[in-house]
Every structure is written in C-alpha cells, then in structure tokens.
Amino acid sequence: MAIRRALAAHTTLTLAYVDEDGPQACAVLYATGGTAASSSPAPDHAPDSAPGHGPDLGSGPALYFVTATTTRHGRALAEPDARVAFTVQRDGQEWGELTGIQGRGRCRILAGAERAAGWRVYTERFPFVEQSDRLRDALERTTLWELRPDWLRLIDNGQGFGHKEEWQRPEGRPLS
C-alpha cells in the first residue's frame, strides 16, 4: 500500500508540537514497524482500502524514535493528552514527483517488553546504532517513543498534481 511504502522509504520526520512557549518543530530519525502496539511488520498482502477509512492500516503504523524527556519536545510530548503533527518527505524533490506524508497523532514512552520490541525495530532500521558501543550505550539510556498516527495523508504528485490518499484510525480503535 502506498502510505506504508512512503513511510518505509524515509527515515526522518519533522515533528510539530505545542508547549508553553507556543508551536515548535524538530526533526527525528524514525523507524516504522507494522501496526501500533505490534512489533511485527504488517503483511504485504494487506488490502489497499477499508470502507470509509481509506487504505487499510489496521489501527495504524507505529513509528519509533529516540529523544530524551529533558528536551523541549520530550517534555511537551510527555504531557497528558499531548497531540502532534508531523511530515515525512525526501529533500530535493521536483514538483512533478513530490511525495510525502502528513500526519497527526499521539506519542507515548515505551518501557519493558514494548521498549525491547520497539528497540529491535529501530535498530533494524538503523544498524549503525548497534555497531557503535558509544552510540548504542547513549541511545539505550534515553527514551524510546512510539508515535501512533490517527490520521495520515499521502501526497503523490507522481500520480497527478495534488494526488492524495488518506487514512484515519477506524472509530472504536483506541489510541492506547
């Protein structure tokens, strides 16, 4: 499916949030693995659409990133009911081939078995983390987050200027 492929094709997302000083944004490296609350990849044979909800992403893809809770964005994300917006795209694209993702959702800190599963997804995407003792030790001491989108929009000008595909979390599916 196009949204899942677009998320898998990139490694950096720009995360927007609001704190006491107003709106801010930051870039983080991310890995995506299957659906939210699952560390296993979704099957390649998933249908491209579900009635009324756009592409079938189940409860949504899970995006994993690392940042300390002491950073400005880490403090903002840790607030109860904090919501984020984000974009994912490759730099240097031409108008006619522009492809990217817009999204909204919530972040949460992972611990225990969920952190271990998310960490495996993250280090499979970024194997250089495990190859450097110094980097691995530093990142293992910080916080691993899961971003659970509840709305995603793919923009793909390669299929026609302004071509969009959207996905929204099906009603009744919990965010956590």
XYZ file of C-alpha atoms in Angstrom:
176
model
C 0.000 0.000 0.000
C 1.207 3.480 -0.880
C 1.128 5.091 2.585
C 3.044 2.229 4.194
C 5.599 2.245 1.340
C 6.084 6.013 1.659
C 6.678 5.742 5.412
C 9.147 2.889 4.876
C 11.018 4.827 2.170
C 12.123 7.612 4.518
C 13.978 7.909 7.820
C 13.395 11.462 9.088
C 10.182 13.067 10.238
C 9.533 16.636 11.271
C 7.542 16.555 14.466
C 5.420 19.588 15.405
C 4.118 20.142 18.919
C 2.932 22.902 21.226
C 4.358 23.779 24.619
C 4.115 26.731 26.995
C 6.050 28.923 24.531
C 3.859 28.031 21.547
C 4.288 25.840 18.457
C 7.662 24.282 17.671
C 9.046 21.593 15.363
C 12.014 19.238 15.420
C 13.428 16.530 13.176
C 13.908 12.965 14.458
C 15.065 9.741 12.862
C 12.268 7.169 12.924
C 11.645 3.550 12.133
C 8.287 2.093 11.256
C 7.241 -1.416 12.093
C 3.857 -2.881 11.408
C 0.871 -1.530 13.256
C 0.584 0.306 16.520
C 1.071 -1.890 19.569
C 2.769 -4.500 17.399
C 6.429 -5.026 16.650
C 5.804 -7.331 13.709
C 5.517 -5.916 10.217
C 2.114 -5.875 8.583
C 1.574 -8.419 5.838
C 2.395 -7.298 2.315
C -0.953 -8.629 1.137
C -2.996 -6.134 3.208
C -5.795 -4.648 1.122
C -5.339 -1.094 -0.126
C -8.570 0.217 1.322
C -11.147 -0.336 4.011
C -14.652 1.016 3.551
C -14.912 4.568 4.841
C -11.362 4.784 6.146
C -9.015 4.854 3.151
C -6.069 2.445 2.969
C -6.153 -0.482 5.381
C -3.523 0.211 8.008
C -5.445 -1.565 10.746
C -5.014 0.521 13.873
C -2.221 2.409 12.135
C 1.507 2.115 11.667
C 3.766 2.524 14.680
C 6.627 4.995 14.283
C 9.534 4.717 16.738
C 12.027 7.451 17.596
C 14.505 8.280 20.340
C 14.648 11.505 22.329
C 15.241 12.414 25.941
C 12.378 13.571 28.135
C 14.620 16.507 29.120
C 14.492 18.041 25.626
C 11.899 20.698 24.895
C 9.950 18.370 22.628
C 10.358 15.448 25.045
C 8.790 17.473 27.854
C 5.930 18.569 25.577
C 5.280 15.016 24.318
C 5.151 13.662 27.864
C 2.262 15.967 28.783
C -1.099 14.192 29.208
C -3.204 14.287 26.027
C -0.361 15.871 24.017
C -1.021 15.735 20.289
C 1.494 16.121 17.482
C 1.514 16.779 13.774
C 4.291 15.570 11.501
C 5.552 15.388 7.955
C 7.795 12.899 6.184
C 9.437 13.627 2.833
C 12.737 13.440 0.988
C 14.675 16.652 0.388
C 15.314 17.944 -3.121
C 12.232 16.592 -4.876
C 10.913 18.078 -8.114
C 7.306 19.326 -8.168
C 6.137 16.640 -10.556
C 7.489 13.817 -8.386
C 6.860 15.273 -4.917
C 5.847 12.537 -2.478
C 5.348 12.934 1.245
C 3.211 12.170 4.270
C 1.307 14.486 6.587
C 0.008 13.086 9.859
C -1.419 13.687 13.310
C -1.352 11.510 16.386
C -0.073 10.898 19.899
C 3.263 9.806 21.300
C 3.972 7.626 24.281
C 7.050 6.417 26.086
C 7.777 2.700 25.734
C 9.010 0.560 28.616
C 9.688 -3.103 29.325
C 8.791 -5.602 26.597
C 7.252 -2.910 24.403
C 10.503 -0.930 24.535
C 12.516 -4.050 23.690
C 10.270 -4.757 20.673
C 10.394 -1.126 19.520
C 14.165 -1.020 20.013
C 14.552 -4.051 17.716
C 12.536 -2.261 15.018
C 14.610 0.895 15.482
C 17.996 -0.838 15.347
C 16.980 -2.957 12.341
C 16.289 0.320 10.514
C 19.485 1.933 11.840
C 22.023 -0.898 12.250
C 24.850 1.608 12.830
C 23.390 2.150 16.328
C 24.248 -1.418 17.352
C 27.632 -1.233 15.610
C 28.850 1.626 17.811
C 29.208 0.852 21.514
C 29.262 4.555 22.330
C 26.132 5.392 20.316
C 24.236 2.286 21.447
C 25.008 2.986 25.123
C 23.930 6.625 24.773
C 20.660 5.808 22.999
C 19.795 2.922 25.311
C 19.915 5.386 28.238
C 17.432 7.740 26.598
C 13.728 7.376 25.912
C 12.193 5.345 23.084
C 8.873 6.748 21.894
C 6.072 5.313 19.812
C 4.107 7.704 17.617
C 0.647 6.391 16.834
C -0.932 8.282 13.964
C -4.685 8.683 13.946
C -4.721 10.434 10.546
C -2.353 10.193 7.584
C -2.345 11.853 4.170
C -0.067 10.788 1.334
C 0.682 13.435 -1.285
C 1.985 11.884 -4.533
C 2.364 14.282 -7.451
C 3.827 11.397 -9.466
C 0.234 10.139 -9.818
C -1.037 13.591 -10.788
C -0.578 17.045 -9.301
C -2.137 17.158 -5.834
C -2.955 13.411 -5.737
C -3.911 12.499 -2.155
C -4.690 9.314 -0.272
C -5.885 9.477 3.327
C -6.194 7.077 6.203
C -7.963 7.677 9.506
C -7.999 5.438 12.554
C -11.250 3.488 12.439
C -13.698 4.594 15.092
C -13.726 2.352 18.103
C -9.997 1.616 17.836
C -8.267 3.000 20.927
C -5.217 5.243 20.691
C -3.503 3.391 23.506
